PDB file of C-alpha atoms in Angstrom:
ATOM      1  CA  UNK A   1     135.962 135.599  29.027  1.00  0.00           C
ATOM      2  CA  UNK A   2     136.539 138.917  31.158  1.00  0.00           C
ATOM      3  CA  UNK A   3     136.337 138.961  34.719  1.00  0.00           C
ATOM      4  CA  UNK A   4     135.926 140.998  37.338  1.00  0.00           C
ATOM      5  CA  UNK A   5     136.610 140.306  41.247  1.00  0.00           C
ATOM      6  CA  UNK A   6     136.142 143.185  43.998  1.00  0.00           C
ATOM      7  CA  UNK A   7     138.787 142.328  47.281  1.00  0.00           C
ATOM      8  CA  UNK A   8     139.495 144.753  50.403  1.00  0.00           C
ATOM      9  CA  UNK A   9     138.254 145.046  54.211  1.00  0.00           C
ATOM     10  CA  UNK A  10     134.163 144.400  55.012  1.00  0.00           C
ATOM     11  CA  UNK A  11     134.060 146.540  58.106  1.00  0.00           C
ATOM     12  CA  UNK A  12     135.293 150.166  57.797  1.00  0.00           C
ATOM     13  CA  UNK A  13     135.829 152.660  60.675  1.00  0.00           C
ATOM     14  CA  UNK A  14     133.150 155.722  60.411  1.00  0.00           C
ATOM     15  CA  UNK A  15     135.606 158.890  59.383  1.00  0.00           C
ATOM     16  CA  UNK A  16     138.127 156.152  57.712  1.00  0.00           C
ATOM     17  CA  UNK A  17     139.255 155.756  53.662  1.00  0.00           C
ATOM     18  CA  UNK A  18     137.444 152.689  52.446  1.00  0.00           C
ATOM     19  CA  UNK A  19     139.709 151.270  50.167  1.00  0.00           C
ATOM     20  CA  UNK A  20     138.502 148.051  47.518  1.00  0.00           C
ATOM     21  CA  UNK A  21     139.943 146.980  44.411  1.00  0.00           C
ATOM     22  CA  UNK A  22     138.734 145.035  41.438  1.00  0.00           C
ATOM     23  CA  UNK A  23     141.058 142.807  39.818  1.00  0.00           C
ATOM     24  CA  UNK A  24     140.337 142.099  35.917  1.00  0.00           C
ATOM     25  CA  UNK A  25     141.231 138.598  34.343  1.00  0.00           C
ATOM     26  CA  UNK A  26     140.744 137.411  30.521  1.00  0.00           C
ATOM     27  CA  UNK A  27     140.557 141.313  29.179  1.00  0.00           C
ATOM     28  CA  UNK A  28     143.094 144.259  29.726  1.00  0.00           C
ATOM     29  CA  UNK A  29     142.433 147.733  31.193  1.00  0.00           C
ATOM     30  CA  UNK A  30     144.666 149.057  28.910  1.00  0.00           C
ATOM     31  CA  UNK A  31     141.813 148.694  26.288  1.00  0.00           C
ATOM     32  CA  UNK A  32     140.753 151.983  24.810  1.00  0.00           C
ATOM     33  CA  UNK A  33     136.863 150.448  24.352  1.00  0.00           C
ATOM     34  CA  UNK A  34     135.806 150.042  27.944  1.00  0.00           C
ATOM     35  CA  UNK A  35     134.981 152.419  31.039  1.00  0.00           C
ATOM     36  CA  UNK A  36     135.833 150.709  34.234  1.00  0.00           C
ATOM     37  CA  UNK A  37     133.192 151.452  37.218  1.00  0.00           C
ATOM     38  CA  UNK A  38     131.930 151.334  41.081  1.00  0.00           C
ATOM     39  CA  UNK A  39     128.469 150.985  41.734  1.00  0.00           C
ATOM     40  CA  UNK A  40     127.248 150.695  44.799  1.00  0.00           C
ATOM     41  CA  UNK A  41     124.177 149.071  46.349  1.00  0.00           C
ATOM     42  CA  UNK A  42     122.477 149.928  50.263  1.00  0.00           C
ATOM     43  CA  UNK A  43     120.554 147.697  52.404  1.00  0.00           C
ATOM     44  CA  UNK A  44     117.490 146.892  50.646  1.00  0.00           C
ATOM     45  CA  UNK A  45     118.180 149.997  47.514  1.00  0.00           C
ATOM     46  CA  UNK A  46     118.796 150.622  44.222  1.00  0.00           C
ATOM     47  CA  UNK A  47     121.867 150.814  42.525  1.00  0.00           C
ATOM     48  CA  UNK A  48     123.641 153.908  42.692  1.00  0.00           C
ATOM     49  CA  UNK A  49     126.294 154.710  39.997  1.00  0.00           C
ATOM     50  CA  UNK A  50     129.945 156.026  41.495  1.00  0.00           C
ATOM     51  CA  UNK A  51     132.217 156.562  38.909  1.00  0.00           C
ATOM     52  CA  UNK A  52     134.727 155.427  36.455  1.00  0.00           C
ATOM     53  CA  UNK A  53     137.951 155.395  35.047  1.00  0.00           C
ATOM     54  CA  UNK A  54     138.982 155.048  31.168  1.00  0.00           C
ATOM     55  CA  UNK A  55     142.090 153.232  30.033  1.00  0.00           C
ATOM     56  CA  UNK A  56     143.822 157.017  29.217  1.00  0.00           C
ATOM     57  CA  UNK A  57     143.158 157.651  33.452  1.00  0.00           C
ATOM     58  CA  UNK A  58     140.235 160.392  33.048  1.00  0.00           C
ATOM     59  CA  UNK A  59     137.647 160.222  35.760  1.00  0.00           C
ATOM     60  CA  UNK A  60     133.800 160.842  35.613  1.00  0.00           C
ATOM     61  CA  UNK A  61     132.336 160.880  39.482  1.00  0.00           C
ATOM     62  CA  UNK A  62     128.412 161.167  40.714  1.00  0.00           C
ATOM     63  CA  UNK A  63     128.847 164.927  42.085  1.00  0.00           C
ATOM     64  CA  UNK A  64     127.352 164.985  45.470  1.00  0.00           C
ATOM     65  CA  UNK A  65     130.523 162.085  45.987  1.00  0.00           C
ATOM     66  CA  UNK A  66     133.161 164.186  43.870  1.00  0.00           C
ATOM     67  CA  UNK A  67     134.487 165.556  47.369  1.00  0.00           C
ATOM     68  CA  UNK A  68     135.218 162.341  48.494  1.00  0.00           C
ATOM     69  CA  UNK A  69     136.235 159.865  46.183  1.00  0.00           C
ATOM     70  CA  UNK A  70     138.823 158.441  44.088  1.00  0.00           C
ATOM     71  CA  UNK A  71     139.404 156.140  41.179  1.00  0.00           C
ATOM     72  CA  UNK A  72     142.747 155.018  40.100  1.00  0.00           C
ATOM     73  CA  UNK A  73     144.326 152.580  37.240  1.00  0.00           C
ATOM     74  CA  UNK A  74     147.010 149.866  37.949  1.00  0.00           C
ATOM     75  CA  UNK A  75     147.705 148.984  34.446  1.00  0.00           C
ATOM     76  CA  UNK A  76     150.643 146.673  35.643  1.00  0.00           C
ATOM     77  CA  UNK A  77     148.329 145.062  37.617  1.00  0.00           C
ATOM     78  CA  UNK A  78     145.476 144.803  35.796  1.00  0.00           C
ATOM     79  CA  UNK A  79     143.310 146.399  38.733  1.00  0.00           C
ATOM     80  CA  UNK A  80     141.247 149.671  39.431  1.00  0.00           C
ATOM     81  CA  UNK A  81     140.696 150.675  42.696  1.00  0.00           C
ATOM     82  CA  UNK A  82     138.272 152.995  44.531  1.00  0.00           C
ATOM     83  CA  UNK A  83     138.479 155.375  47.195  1.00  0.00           C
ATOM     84  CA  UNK A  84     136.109 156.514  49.723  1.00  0.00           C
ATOM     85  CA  UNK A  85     137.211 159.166  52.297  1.00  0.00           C
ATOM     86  CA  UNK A  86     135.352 160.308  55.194  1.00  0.00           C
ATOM     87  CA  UNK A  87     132.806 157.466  55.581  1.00  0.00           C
ATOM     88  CA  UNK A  88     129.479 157.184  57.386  1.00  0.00           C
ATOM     89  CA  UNK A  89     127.235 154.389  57.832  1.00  0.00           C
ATOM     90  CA  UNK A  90     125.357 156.529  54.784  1.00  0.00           C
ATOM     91  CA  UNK A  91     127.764 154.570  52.758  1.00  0.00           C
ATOM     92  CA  UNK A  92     127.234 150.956  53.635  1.00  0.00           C
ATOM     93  CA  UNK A  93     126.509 148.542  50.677  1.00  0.00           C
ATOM     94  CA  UNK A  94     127.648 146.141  48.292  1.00  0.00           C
ATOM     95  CA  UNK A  95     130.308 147.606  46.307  1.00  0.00           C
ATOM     96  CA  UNK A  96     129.958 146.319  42.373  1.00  0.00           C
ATOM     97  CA  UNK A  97     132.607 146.680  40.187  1.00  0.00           C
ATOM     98  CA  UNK A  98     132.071 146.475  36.531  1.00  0.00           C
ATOM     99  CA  UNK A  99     133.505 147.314  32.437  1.00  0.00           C
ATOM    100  CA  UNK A 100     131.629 150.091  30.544  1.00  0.00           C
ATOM    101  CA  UNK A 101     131.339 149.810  27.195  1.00  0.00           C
ATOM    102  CA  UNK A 102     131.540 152.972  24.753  1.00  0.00           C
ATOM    103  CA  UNK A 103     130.105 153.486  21.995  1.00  0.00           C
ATOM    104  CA  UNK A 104     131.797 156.196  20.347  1.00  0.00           C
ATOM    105  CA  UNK A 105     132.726 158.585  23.161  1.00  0.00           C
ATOM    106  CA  UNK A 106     129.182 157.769  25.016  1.00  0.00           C
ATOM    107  CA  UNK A 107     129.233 156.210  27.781  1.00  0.00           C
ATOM    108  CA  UNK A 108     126.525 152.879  26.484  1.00  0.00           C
ATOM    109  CA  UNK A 109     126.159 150.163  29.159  1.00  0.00           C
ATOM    110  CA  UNK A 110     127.923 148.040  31.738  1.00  0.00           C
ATOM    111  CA  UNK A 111     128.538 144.650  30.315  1.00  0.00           C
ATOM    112  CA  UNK A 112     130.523 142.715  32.517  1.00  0.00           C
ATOM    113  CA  UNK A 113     130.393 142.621  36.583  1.00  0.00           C
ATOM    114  CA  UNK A 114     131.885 141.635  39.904  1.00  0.00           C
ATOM    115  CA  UNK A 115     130.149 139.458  42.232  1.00  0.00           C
ATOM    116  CA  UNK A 116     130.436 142.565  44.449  1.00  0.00           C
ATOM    117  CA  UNK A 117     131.803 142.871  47.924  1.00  0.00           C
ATOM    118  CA  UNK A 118     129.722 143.984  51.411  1.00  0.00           C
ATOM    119  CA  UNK A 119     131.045 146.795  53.300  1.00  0.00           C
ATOM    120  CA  UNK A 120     129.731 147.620  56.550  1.00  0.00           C
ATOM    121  CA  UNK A 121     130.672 150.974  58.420  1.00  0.00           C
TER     122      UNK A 121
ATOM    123  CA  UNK B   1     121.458 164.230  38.888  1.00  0.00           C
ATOM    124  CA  UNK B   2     117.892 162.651  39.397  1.00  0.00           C
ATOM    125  CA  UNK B   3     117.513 158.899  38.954  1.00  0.00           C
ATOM    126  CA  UNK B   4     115.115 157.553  35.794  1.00  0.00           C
ATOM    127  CA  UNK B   5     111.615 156.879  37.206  1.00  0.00           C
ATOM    128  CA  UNK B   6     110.430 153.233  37.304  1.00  0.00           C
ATOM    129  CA  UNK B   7     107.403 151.628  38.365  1.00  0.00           C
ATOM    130  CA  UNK B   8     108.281 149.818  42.221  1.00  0.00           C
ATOM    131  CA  UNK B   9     106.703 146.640  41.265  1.00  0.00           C
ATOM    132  CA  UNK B  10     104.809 144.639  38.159  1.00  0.00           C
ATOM    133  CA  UNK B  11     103.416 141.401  38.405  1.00  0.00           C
ATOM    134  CA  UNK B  12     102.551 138.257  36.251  1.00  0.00           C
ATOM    135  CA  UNK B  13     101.094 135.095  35.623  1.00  0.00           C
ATOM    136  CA  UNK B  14     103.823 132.677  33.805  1.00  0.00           C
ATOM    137  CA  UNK B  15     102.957 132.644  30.247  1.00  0.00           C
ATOM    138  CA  UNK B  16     101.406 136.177  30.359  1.00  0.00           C
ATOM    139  CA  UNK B  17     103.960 139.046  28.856  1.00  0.00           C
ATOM    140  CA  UNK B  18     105.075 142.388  31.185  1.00  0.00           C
ATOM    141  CA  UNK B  19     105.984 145.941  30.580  1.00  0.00           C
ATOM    142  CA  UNK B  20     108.514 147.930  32.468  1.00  0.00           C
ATOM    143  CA  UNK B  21     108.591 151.599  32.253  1.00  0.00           C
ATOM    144  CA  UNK B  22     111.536 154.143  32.219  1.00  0.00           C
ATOM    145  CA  UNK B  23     110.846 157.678  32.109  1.00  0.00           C
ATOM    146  CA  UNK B  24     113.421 159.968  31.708  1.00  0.00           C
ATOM    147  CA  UNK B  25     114.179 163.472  30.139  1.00  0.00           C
ATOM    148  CA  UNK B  26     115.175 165.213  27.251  1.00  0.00           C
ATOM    149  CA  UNK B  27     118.791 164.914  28.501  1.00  0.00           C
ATOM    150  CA  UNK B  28     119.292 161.396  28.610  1.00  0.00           C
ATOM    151  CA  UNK B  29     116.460 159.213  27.607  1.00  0.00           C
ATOM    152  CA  UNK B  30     114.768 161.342  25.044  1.00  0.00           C
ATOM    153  CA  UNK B  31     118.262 162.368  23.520  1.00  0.00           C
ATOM    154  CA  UNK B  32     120.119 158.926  23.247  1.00  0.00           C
ATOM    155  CA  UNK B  33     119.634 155.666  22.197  1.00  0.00           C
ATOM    156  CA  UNK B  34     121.798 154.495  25.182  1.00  0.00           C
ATOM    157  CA  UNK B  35     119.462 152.686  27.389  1.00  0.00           C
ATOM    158  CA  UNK B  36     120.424 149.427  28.972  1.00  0.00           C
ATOM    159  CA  UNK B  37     118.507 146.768  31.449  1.00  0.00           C
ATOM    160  CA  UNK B  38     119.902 145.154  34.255  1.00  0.00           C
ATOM    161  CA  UNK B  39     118.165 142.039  35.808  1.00  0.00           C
ATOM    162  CA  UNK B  40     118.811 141.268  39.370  1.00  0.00           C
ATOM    163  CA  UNK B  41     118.278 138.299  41.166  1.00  0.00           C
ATOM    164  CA  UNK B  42     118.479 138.339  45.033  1.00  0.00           C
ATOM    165  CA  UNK B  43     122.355 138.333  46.371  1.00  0.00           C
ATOM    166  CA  UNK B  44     123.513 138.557  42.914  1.00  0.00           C
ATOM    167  CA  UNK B  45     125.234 140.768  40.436  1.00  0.00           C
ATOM    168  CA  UNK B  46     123.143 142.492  37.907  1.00  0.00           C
ATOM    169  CA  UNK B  47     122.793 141.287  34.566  1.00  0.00           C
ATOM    170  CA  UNK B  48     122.862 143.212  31.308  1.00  0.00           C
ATOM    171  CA  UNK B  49     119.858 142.057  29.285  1.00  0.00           C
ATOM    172  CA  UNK B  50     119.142 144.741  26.694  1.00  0.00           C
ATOM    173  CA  UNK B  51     121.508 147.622  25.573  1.00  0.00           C
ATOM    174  CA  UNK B  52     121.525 150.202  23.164  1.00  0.00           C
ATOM    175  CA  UNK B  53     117.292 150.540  23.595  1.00  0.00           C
ATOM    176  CA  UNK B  54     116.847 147.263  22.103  1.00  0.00           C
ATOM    177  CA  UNK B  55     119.689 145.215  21.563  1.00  0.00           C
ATOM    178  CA  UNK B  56     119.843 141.775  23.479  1.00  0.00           C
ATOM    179  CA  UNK B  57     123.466 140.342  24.461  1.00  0.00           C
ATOM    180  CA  UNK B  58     124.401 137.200  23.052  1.00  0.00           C
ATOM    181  CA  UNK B  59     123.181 134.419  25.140  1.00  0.00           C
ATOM    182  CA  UNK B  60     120.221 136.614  26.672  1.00  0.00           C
ATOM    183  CA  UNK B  61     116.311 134.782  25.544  1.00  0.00           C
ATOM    184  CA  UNK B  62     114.250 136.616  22.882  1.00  0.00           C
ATOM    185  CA  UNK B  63     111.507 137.171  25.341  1.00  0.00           C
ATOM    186  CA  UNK B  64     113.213 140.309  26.561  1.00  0.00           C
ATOM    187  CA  UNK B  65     112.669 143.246  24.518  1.00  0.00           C
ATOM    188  CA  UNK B  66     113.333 146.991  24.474  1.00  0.00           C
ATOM    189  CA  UNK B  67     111.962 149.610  22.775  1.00  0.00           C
ATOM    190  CA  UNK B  68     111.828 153.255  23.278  1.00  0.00           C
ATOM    191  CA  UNK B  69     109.017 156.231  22.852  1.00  0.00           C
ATOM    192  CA  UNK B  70     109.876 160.196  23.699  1.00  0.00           C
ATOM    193  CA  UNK B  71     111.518 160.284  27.256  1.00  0.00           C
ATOM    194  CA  UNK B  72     110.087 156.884  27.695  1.00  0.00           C
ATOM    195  CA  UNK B  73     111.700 153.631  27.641  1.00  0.00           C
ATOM    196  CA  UNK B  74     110.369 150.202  27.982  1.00  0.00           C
ATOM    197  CA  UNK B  75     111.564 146.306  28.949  1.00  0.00           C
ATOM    198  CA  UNK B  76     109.111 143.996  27.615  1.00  0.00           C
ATOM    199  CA  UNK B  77     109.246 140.183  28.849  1.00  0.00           C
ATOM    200  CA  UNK B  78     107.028 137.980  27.232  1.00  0.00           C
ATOM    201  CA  UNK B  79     106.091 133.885  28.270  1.00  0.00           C
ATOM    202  CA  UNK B  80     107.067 134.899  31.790  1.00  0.00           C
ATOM    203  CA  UNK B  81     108.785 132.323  33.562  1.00  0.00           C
ATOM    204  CA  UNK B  82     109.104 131.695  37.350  1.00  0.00           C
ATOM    205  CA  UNK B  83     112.921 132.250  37.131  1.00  0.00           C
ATOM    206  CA  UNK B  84     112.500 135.919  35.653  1.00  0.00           C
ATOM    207  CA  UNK B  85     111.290 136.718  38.949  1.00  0.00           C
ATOM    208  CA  UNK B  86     113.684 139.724  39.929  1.00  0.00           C
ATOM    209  CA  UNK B  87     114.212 143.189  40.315  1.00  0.00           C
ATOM    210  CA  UNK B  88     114.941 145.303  36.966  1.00  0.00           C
ATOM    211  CA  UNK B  89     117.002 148.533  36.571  1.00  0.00           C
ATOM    212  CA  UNK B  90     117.646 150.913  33.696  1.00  0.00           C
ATOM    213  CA  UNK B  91     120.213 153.083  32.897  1.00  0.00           C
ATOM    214  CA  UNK B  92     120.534 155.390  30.502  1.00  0.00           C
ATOM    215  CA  UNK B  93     123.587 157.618  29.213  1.00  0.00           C
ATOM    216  CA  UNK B  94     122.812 161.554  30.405  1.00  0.00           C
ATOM    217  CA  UNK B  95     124.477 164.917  28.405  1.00  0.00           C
ATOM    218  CA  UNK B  96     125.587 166.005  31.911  1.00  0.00           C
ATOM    219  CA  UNK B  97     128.651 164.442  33.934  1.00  0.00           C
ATOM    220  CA  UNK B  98     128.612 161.366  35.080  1.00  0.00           C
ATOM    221  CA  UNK B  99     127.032 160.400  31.932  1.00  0.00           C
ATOM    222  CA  UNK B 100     125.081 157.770  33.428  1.00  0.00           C
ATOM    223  CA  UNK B 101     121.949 157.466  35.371  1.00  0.00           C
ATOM    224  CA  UNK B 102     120.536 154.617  37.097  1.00  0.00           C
ATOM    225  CA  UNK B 103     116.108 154.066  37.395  1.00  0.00           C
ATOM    226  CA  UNK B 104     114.808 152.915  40.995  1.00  0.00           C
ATOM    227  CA  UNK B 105     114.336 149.719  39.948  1.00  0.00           C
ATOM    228  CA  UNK B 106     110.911 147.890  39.668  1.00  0.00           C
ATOM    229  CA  UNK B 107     110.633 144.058  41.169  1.00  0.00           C
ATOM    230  CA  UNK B 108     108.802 141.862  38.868  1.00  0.00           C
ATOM    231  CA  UNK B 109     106.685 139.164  40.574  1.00  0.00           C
ATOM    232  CA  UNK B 110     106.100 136.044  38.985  1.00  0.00           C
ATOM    233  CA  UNK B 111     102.354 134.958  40.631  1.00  0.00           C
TER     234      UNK B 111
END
């Protein structure tokens, strides 16, 4: 059964890189089926999509975030991470991590998730 | 990108069934059978409960539905039960980059 785990620092620095990583057990993110995402969640909100990452290391972002974010593949270690530049307490939430599914090339659902992680700026 | 529009709130009597609107546009919920439902219970993950307009992962009870109608999709629970008392979110794949939109969300009451 695939898992998912979010890890890195709570409290981030306004201006600073928030940096978290989601570590993947039972399943591979080599695998050319899946999509692996950030989602995020504010105080009290609804979830907002980030982006992912496929197993071949092309990127899909939300666009007004494009400018300031990055997801990356550690096939070695079985982790993606994400990258946040420039924060502002705009961007506090839980972070969710989570496997896409496609369905062809389309991008169909999220069926696995991380407990998800609190960051505070 | 704007977000898939759902209703902030529904309510119910356990027993009694509830429907959860969707509404989306002719680039992503009208075009694609890619809509998925998330359940959310306070402090926890979300939960996929219906994918691909109406399929149901294994393990997930029958009394969750989806169907779909024009730019209009809906999550259907029927014999509500105190523990499906959470908020609901639906996604749906979009033509235009990310590919993926997320609803509001709409808390579901359980009276």
């Amino acid at each position: 059964q695939v898992q998912l785990q979010e890890s890195g620092p709570g409290l981030v620095k306004p201006s600073e890189t928030l940096s978290l990583t989601c570590t993947v057990s039972g399943g591979s993110v080599s695998s050319g089926s899946y999509y692996w995402s950030w989602i995020r969640q504010p105080p009290g909100r609804g979830l907002e999509w980030i982006g992912y990452i496929s197993h071949s290391g092309s990127t899909n972002y939300k666009s007004s975030l494009k400018s300031r974010v990055t997801i990356s593949l550690d096939t070695s270690k079985n982790q993606f991470s994400l990258k946040l530049s420039s924060v502002t307490a705009a961007d506090t939430a839980v972070y969710y991590c989570a496997r896409g599914v496609f369905s062809g090339r389309y991008e169909a659902r999220l069926d696995v998730w991380g407990q998800g992680t609190t960051v505070t700026v | 990108q704007s977000a898939l529009t759902q209703p902030a709130s529904v309510s119910g009597s356990p027993g009694q069934s509830i429907t959860i609107s969707c509404t989306g546009t002719t680039s992503d919920v009208g075009s694609y059978n890619y809509v998925s439902w998330y359940q959310q219970h306070p402090g926890k993950a979300p939960k996929l409960m219906i994918y691909d307009v109406s399929e149901r992962p294994s393990g997930v009870s029958n009394r969750f539905s989806g169907s779909k109608s024009g730019n209009t999709a809906s999550l259907t629970i029927s014999g509500l039960q105190v523990e499906d008392e959470a908020d609901y979110y639906c996604s749906s794949y979009t033509g235009s980059s990310p590919h993926v939109l997320f609803g509001g969300g709409t808390k579901l009451t359980v009276l």
